[in-house]
Coordinates of C-alpha atoms and ligand atoms in Angstrom, one line a residue:
Chain A
X1204 CA 52.8 -30.5 18.5
X1205 CA 51.6 -30.8 22.1
X1206 CA 47.9 -29.9 22.6
X1207 CA 48.9 -28.1 25.8
X1208 CA 50.5 -25.4 23.7
X1209 CA 47.1 -24.5 22.1
X1210 CA 45.0 -23.6 25.2
X1211 CA 47.1 -20.5 26.2
X1212 CA 46.5 -19.0 22.8
X1213 CA 42.8 -19.8 22.9
X1214 CA 42.5 -18.1 26.3
X1215 CA 44.7 -15.2 25.5
X1216 CA 42.9 -14.5 22.2
X1217 CA 39.5 -14.5 23.9
X1218 CA 40.6 -12.1 26.7
X1219 CA 42.7 -9.8 24.5
X1220 CA 40.1 -9.6 21.6
X1221 CA 37.3 -8.9 24.0
X1222 CA 39.2 -6.1 25.7
X1223 CA 40.6 -4.5 22.6
X1224 CA 37.7 -5.0 20.1
X1225 CA 34.9 -4.9 22.5
X1226 CA 33.2 -8.2 21.4
X1227 CA 33.7 -11.7 22.4
X1228 CA 34.7 -14.1 19.6
X1229 CA 33.1 -17.4 18.9
X1230 CA 35.4 -20.3 18.3
X1231 CA 35.1 -22.9 15.5
X1232 CA 36.6 -26.4 15.7
X1233 CA 40.4 -26.6 16.0
X1234 CA 41.9 -28.0 12.8
X1235 CA 45.3 -29.4 11.7
X1236 CA 47.1 -27.1 9.3
X1237 CA 49.2 -28.8 6.6
X1238 CA 52.9 -28.0 7.1
X1239 CA 52.7 -25.7 4.0
X1240 CA 49.5 -23.7 3.5
X1241 CA 48.3 -20.7 1.5
X1242 CA 48.3 -17.6 3.6
X1243 CA 45.3 -15.3 4.3
X1244 CA 45.3 -11.9 2.6
X1245 CA 46.8 -10.3 5.7
X1246 CA 49.0 -12.0 8.3
X1247 CA 50.7 -11.0 11.5
X1248 CA 53.6 -13.3 12.3
X1249 CA 55.0 -13.6 15.8
X1250 CA 58.1 -15.7 16.7
X1251 CA 58.2 -17.6 19.9
X1252 CA 61.6 -18.4 21.5
X1253 CA 62.6 -20.3 24.6
X1254 CA 61.6 -23.7 26.0
X1255 CA 58.8 -23.8 23.4
X1256 CA 59.6 -22.3 20.0
X1257 CA 58.1 -21.7 16.6
X1258 CA 55.6 -19.2 15.0
X1259 CA 52.1 -18.0 15.6
X1260 CA 50.4 -16.5 12.6
X1261 CA 47.3 -14.4 12.8
X1262 CA 45.6 -14.5 9.4
X1263 CA 42.6 -12.6 8.1
X1264 CA 41.1 -11.0 4.9
X1265 CA 41.9 -7.5 3.9
X1266 CA 38.4 -6.4 4.8
X1267 CA 38.7 -7.9 8.3
X1268 CA 42.1 -6.3 8.7
X1269 CA 40.6 -2.9 7.9
X1270 CA 37.7 -3.4 10.3
X1271 CA 39.9 -4.5 13.1
X1272 CA 42.3 -1.6 12.6
X1273 CA 39.3 0.8 12.4
X1274 CA 38.0 -0.5 15.7
X1275 CA 41.4 -0.2 17.4
X1276 CA 41.9 3.3 16.1
X1277 CA 38.4 4.4 17.0
X1278 CA 37.8 5.7 13.4
X1279 CA 37.3 4.1 10.1
X1280 CA 40.6 4.0 8.2
X1281 CA 40.9 5.4 4.6
X1282 CA 44.0 3.6 3.6
X1283 CA 45.8 0.7 5.3
X1284 CA 48.9 2.7 6.3
X1285 CA 51.7 2.2 8.8
X1286 CA 49.5 3.1 11.7
X1287 CA 46.8 0.5 10.7
X1288 CA 49.5 -2.1 10.1
X1289 CA 51.0 -1.4 13.6
X1290 CA 47.6 -1.7 15.2
X1291 CA 47.3 -5.3 13.8
X1292 CA 50.9 -6.1 14.7
X1293 CA 50.3 -5.0 18.2
X1294 CA 47.1 -7.1 18.5
X1295 CA 49.2 -10.1 17.5
X1296 CA 51.9 -9.1 20.0
X1297 CA 49.3 -8.7 22.8
X1298 CA 47.7 -12.1 22.2
X1299 CA 51.1 -13.8 21.9
X1300 CA 52.4 -12.0 25.0
X1301 CA 49.4 -12.8 27.1
X1302 CA 49.7 -16.5 26.0
X1303 CA 53.4 -16.5 27.2
X1304 CA 52.1 -15.8 30.8
X1305 CA 49.8 -18.9 30.6
X1306 CA 52.6 -21.0 29.0
X1307 CA 54.8 -20.0 31.8
X1308 CA 52.2 -21.1 34.3
X1309 CA 52.2 -24.5 32.6
X1310 CA 56.0 -24.6 33.1
X1311 CA 57.4 -23.4 29.7
X1312 CA 59.3 -20.1 29.9
X1313 CA 59.3 -18.3 26.5
X1314 CA 59.8 -14.9 24.9
X1315 CA 58.3 -13.4 21.8
X1316 CA 59.8 -11.5 18.9
X1317 CA 58.4 -8.3 17.4
X1318 CA 55.5 -9.0 15.0
X1319 CA 55.8 -8.8 11.2
X1320 CA 52.7 -7.7 9.3
X1321 CA 52.4 -9.1 5.7
X1322 CA 49.8 -8.3 3.1
X1323 CA 49.3 -10.1 -0.1
X1324 CA 47.6 -13.3 -1.1
X1325 CA 49.1 -16.4 -2.7
X1326 CA 51.9 -16.6 -0.2
X1327 CA 52.8 -20.1 0.9
X1328 CA 53.7 -20.4 4.5
X1329 CA 55.7 -23.3 5.9
X1330 CA 55.8 -23.8 9.7
X1331 CA 58.7 -25.6 11.3
X1332 CA 56.6 -27.4 13.9
X1333 CA 54.4 -30.1 12.3
X1334 CA 51.5 -30.3 12.4
X1335 CA 50.4 -26.7 13.2
X1336 CA 47.0 -26.2 14.7
X1337 CA 44.5 -23.5 13.5
X1338 CA 42.2 -21.8 15.9
X1339 CA 39.3 -20.3 13.8
X1340 CA 37.6 -17.3 15.5
X1341 CA 34.5 -15.4 14.4
X1342 CA 34.4 -11.7 15.4
X1343 CA 32.0 -8.9 14.5
X1344 CA 34.9 -7.6 12.3
X1345 CA 35.2 -10.9 10.5
X1346 CA 37.1 -14.2 10.7
X1347 CA 40.5 -14.5 12.4
X1348 CA 42.6 -17.7 11.9
X1349 CA 45.3 -18.2 14.5
X1350 CA 47.9 -20.8 13.3
X1351 CA 50.0 -22.1 16.2
X1352 CA 53.1 -24.0 15.2
X1353 CA 55.2 -24.7 18.2
X1354 CA 57.6 -27.4 19.4
X1355 CA 59.6 -28.1 22.6
X1356 CA 63.2 -27.1 22.4
X1357 CA 65.3 -30.1 21.5
Chain B
X507 CA 55.5 36.1 45.6
X508 CA 54.8 32.4 45.1
X509 CA 51.1 33.2 44.4
X510 CA 52.1 35.7 41.7
X511 CA 54.3 33.2 40.0
X512 CA 51.6 30.5 40.0
X513 CA 49.0 32.7 38.4
X514 CA 51.5 33.6 35.7
X515 CA 52.3 30.0 35.1
X516 CA 48.6 29.2 34.7
X517 CA 48.3 32.1 32.3
X518 CA 51.2 30.9 30.1
X519 CA 49.8 27.4 30.0
X520 CA 46.6 28.9 28.5
X521 CA 48.3 31.5 26.3
X522 CA 51.9 31.1 25.2
X523 CA 51.9 34.7 23.9
X524 CA 51.8 36.4 27.3
X525 CA 54.9 38.6 27.5
X526 CA 57.1 37.8 30.4
X527 CA 60.5 38.0 28.7
X528 CA 61.4 41.4 30.1
X529 CA 61.8 39.9 33.6
X530 CA 64.4 37.2 33.5
X531 CA 64.0 36.3 37.2
X532 CA 60.3 35.8 36.7
X533 CA 60.9 33.7 33.6
X534 CA 63.2 31.3 35.5
X535 CA 60.8 31.1 38.4
X536 CA 58.0 30.3 36.0
X537 CA 59.9 27.5 34.2
X538 CA 60.6 26.0 37.6
X539 CA 56.9 26.1 38.5
X540 CA 55.8 24.8 35.2
X541 CA 58.0 21.7 35.3
X542 CA 56.3 20.6 38.4
X543 CA 52.9 21.2 36.9
X544 CA 53.4 19.1 33.8
X545 CA 55.5 15.9 34.2
X546 CA 57.6 15.0 31.2
X547 CA 57.2 11.5 29.8
X548 CA 59.2 9.5 27.3
X549 CA 57.2 6.8 25.5
X550 CA 59.0 3.8 24.2
X551 CA 57.2 1.2 22.1
X552 CA 58.1 -0.3 18.6
X553 CA 54.4 -0.2 17.7
X554 CA 53.4 3.2 16.2
X555 CA 49.8 2.4 17.2
X556 CA 50.8 2.0 20.9
X557 CA 52.8 5.2 20.9
X558 CA 49.8 7.1 19.4
X559 CA 47.3 5.6 21.9
X560 CA 49.6 6.3 24.9
X561 CA 50.4 9.8 23.8
X562 CA 46.8 10.8 23.3
X563 CA 45.8 9.3 26.6
X564 CA 48.6 10.8 28.6
X565 CA 48.3 14.3 27.0
X566 CA 44.6 14.3 27.7
X567 CA 45.5 13.6 31.4
X568 CA 47.8 16.6 31.6
X569 CA 51.2 15.0 31.0
X570 CA 53.7 16.3 28.5
X571 CA 55.3 13.8 26.0
X572 CA 58.9 15.0 25.5
X573 CA 59.9 12.3 23.1
X574 CA 59.0 8.9 21.6
X575 CA 61.4 6.0 21.0
X576 CA 60.7 3.0 18.8
X577 CA 63.4 0.7 20.3
X578 CA 65.5 0.4 23.4
X579 CA 68.6 2.1 21.9
X580 CA 66.6 5.2 20.9
X581 CA 65.1 5.2 24.4
X582 CA 68.6 5.3 26.0
X583 CA 69.7 8.2 23.7
X584 CA 66.5 10.2 24.2
X585 CA 66.5 9.7 27.9
X586 CA 70.0 11.3 28.1
X587 CA 69.0 14.3 25.9
X588 CA 65.4 14.9 27.2
X589 CA 65.8 14.1 30.9
X590 CA 62.1 13.0 31.3
X591 CA 60.5 12.5 34.7
X592 CA 59.1 9.2 33.6
X593 CA 59.7 6.5 30.9
X594 CA 57.0 4.1 29.6
X595 CA 59.0 1.1 28.4
X596 CA 57.8 -1.7 26.1
X597 CA 59.8 -5.0 26.3
X598 CA 59.5 -6.7 22.9
X599 CA 61.2 -4.4 20.5
X600 CA 63.9 -4.7 17.7
X601 CA 67.5 -3.7 18.2
X602 CA 67.4 -3.4 22.0
X603 CA 64.6 -4.7 24.2
X604 CA 63.1 -2.8 27.1
X605 CA 64.9 -4.8 29.8
X606 CA 68.3 -4.0 28.4
X607 CA 67.3 -0.3 27.8
X608 CA 66.0 0.0 31.4
X609 CA 69.4 -1.3 32.7
X610 CA 71.3 1.2 30.5
X611 CA 69.1 4.1 31.6
X612 CA 69.4 3.2 35.3
X613 CA 73.2 3.0 34.9
X614 CA 73.2 6.5 33.5
X615 CA 70.7 7.8 36.0
X616 CA 70.0 5.6 39.1
X617 CA 67.0 7.8 39.9
X618 CA 65.3 7.2 36.6
X619 CA 61.6 6.3 36.8
X620 CA 60.7 3.5 34.4
X621 CA 57.3 1.8 34.1
X622 CA 57.2 -1.3 32.0
X623 CA 54.3 -1.6 29.7
X624 CA 54.4 -4.9 27.9
X625 CA 52.2 -7.7 26.5
X626 CA 54.0 -10.3 28.5
X627 CA 53.1 -10.7 32.2
X628 CA 54.8 -13.9 33.3
X629 CA 56.5 -13.8 36.7
X630 CA 60.0 -14.2 35.5
X631 CA 59.5 -11.2 33.1
X632 CA 58.2 -9.1 35.9
X633 CA 61.1 -10.1 38.1
X634 CA 63.6 -9.3 35.4
X635 CA 62.1 -5.9 34.8
X636 CA 62.1 -5.0 38.5
X637 CA 65.7 -6.2 38.8
X638 CA 66.6 -4.1 35.9
X639 CA 65.2 -1.1 37.8
X640 CA 61.6 -0.7 36.6
X641 CA 59.3 0.7 39.3
X642 CA 56.1 -0.8 38.1
X643 CA 54.8 -3.3 35.5
X644 CA 51.7 -2.9 33.4
X645 CA 50.4 -5.7 31.1
X646 CA 48.9 -4.7 27.7
X647 CA 46.2 -4.4 26.8
X648 CA 46.2 -1.8 29.6
X649 CA 43.4 -0.5 31.7
X650 CA 43.4 3.4 31.7
X651 CA 42.9 3.7 35.4
X652 CA 45.7 1.3 36.1
X653 CA 48.1 3.5 34.0
X654 CA 47.1 6.7 35.9
X655 CA 47.4 4.9 39.2
X656 CA 50.9 3.7 38.3
X657 CA 52.1 7.1 37.3
X658 CA 50.7 8.5 40.6
X659 CA 52.5 5.8 42.5
X660 CA 55.9 6.3 40.7
X661 CA 56.1 10.1 40.3
X662 CA 53.3 11.4 42.4
Ligands
MG2078 MG1 56.5 -4.2 21.2

């Protein structure tokens, strides 16, 4: 996977997270994700289509998911319901969408698909683009792992 | 006469139980006045979260939400049945996206007011939205002042 695909997601995640969650994340070292890896407890999956295609997966613990949803809703959530799930889905949608603007400025026109929110550990995820890259972010709400698996359209 | 109607309209906005039903001409005059006071908005977004946030924000600023739609097809149907003054339209949605829905709504009503409110802000997406008939384009996460400015610009 081209390194150029990563930077838009790093930039978009910083600006969107700071605006939506009110705190600036700190970034750990980028790492290569094996093509098949164990999921986090909560995952938001966004599909990317167009001149660059694949998936972007926003993974976090259940506790982090609760805290992020609580921050977005302005009140602490009692149960992780449809509203909380849609808040996380929309967070993934906003980071992915903002990244599309930067990918477009680099010359790749792409679109995103509606996000899917999955909860449950022990799920094995296989990305099509190999290798995928993980962007680890630390937030006040906990750790967020953004796995970017993209490839140019053949 | 206009002054009397306006004061009644203000009253009914405060207290729906005010009896005005005995004077049909006054009632119809009031409905006319009220519709200019509170603009009717249709919110379209597949994310429940975004619909709730937008609804709360718009209602607290004096707008009336006449309907919500969770995809483009629903938006087209609800536009026809609710005749809103303004539509907030997401782009990335299942079944029918916001660009296709905007085209369908404009075909049905060329005067329709649609503001795109989407996570994607690339130039070609903005151009597609404007070509489809959207009157403004807001990128999420949105700034509240930007949303109010946009509504002012589009429906005054
Ligand atoms: Mg959407």
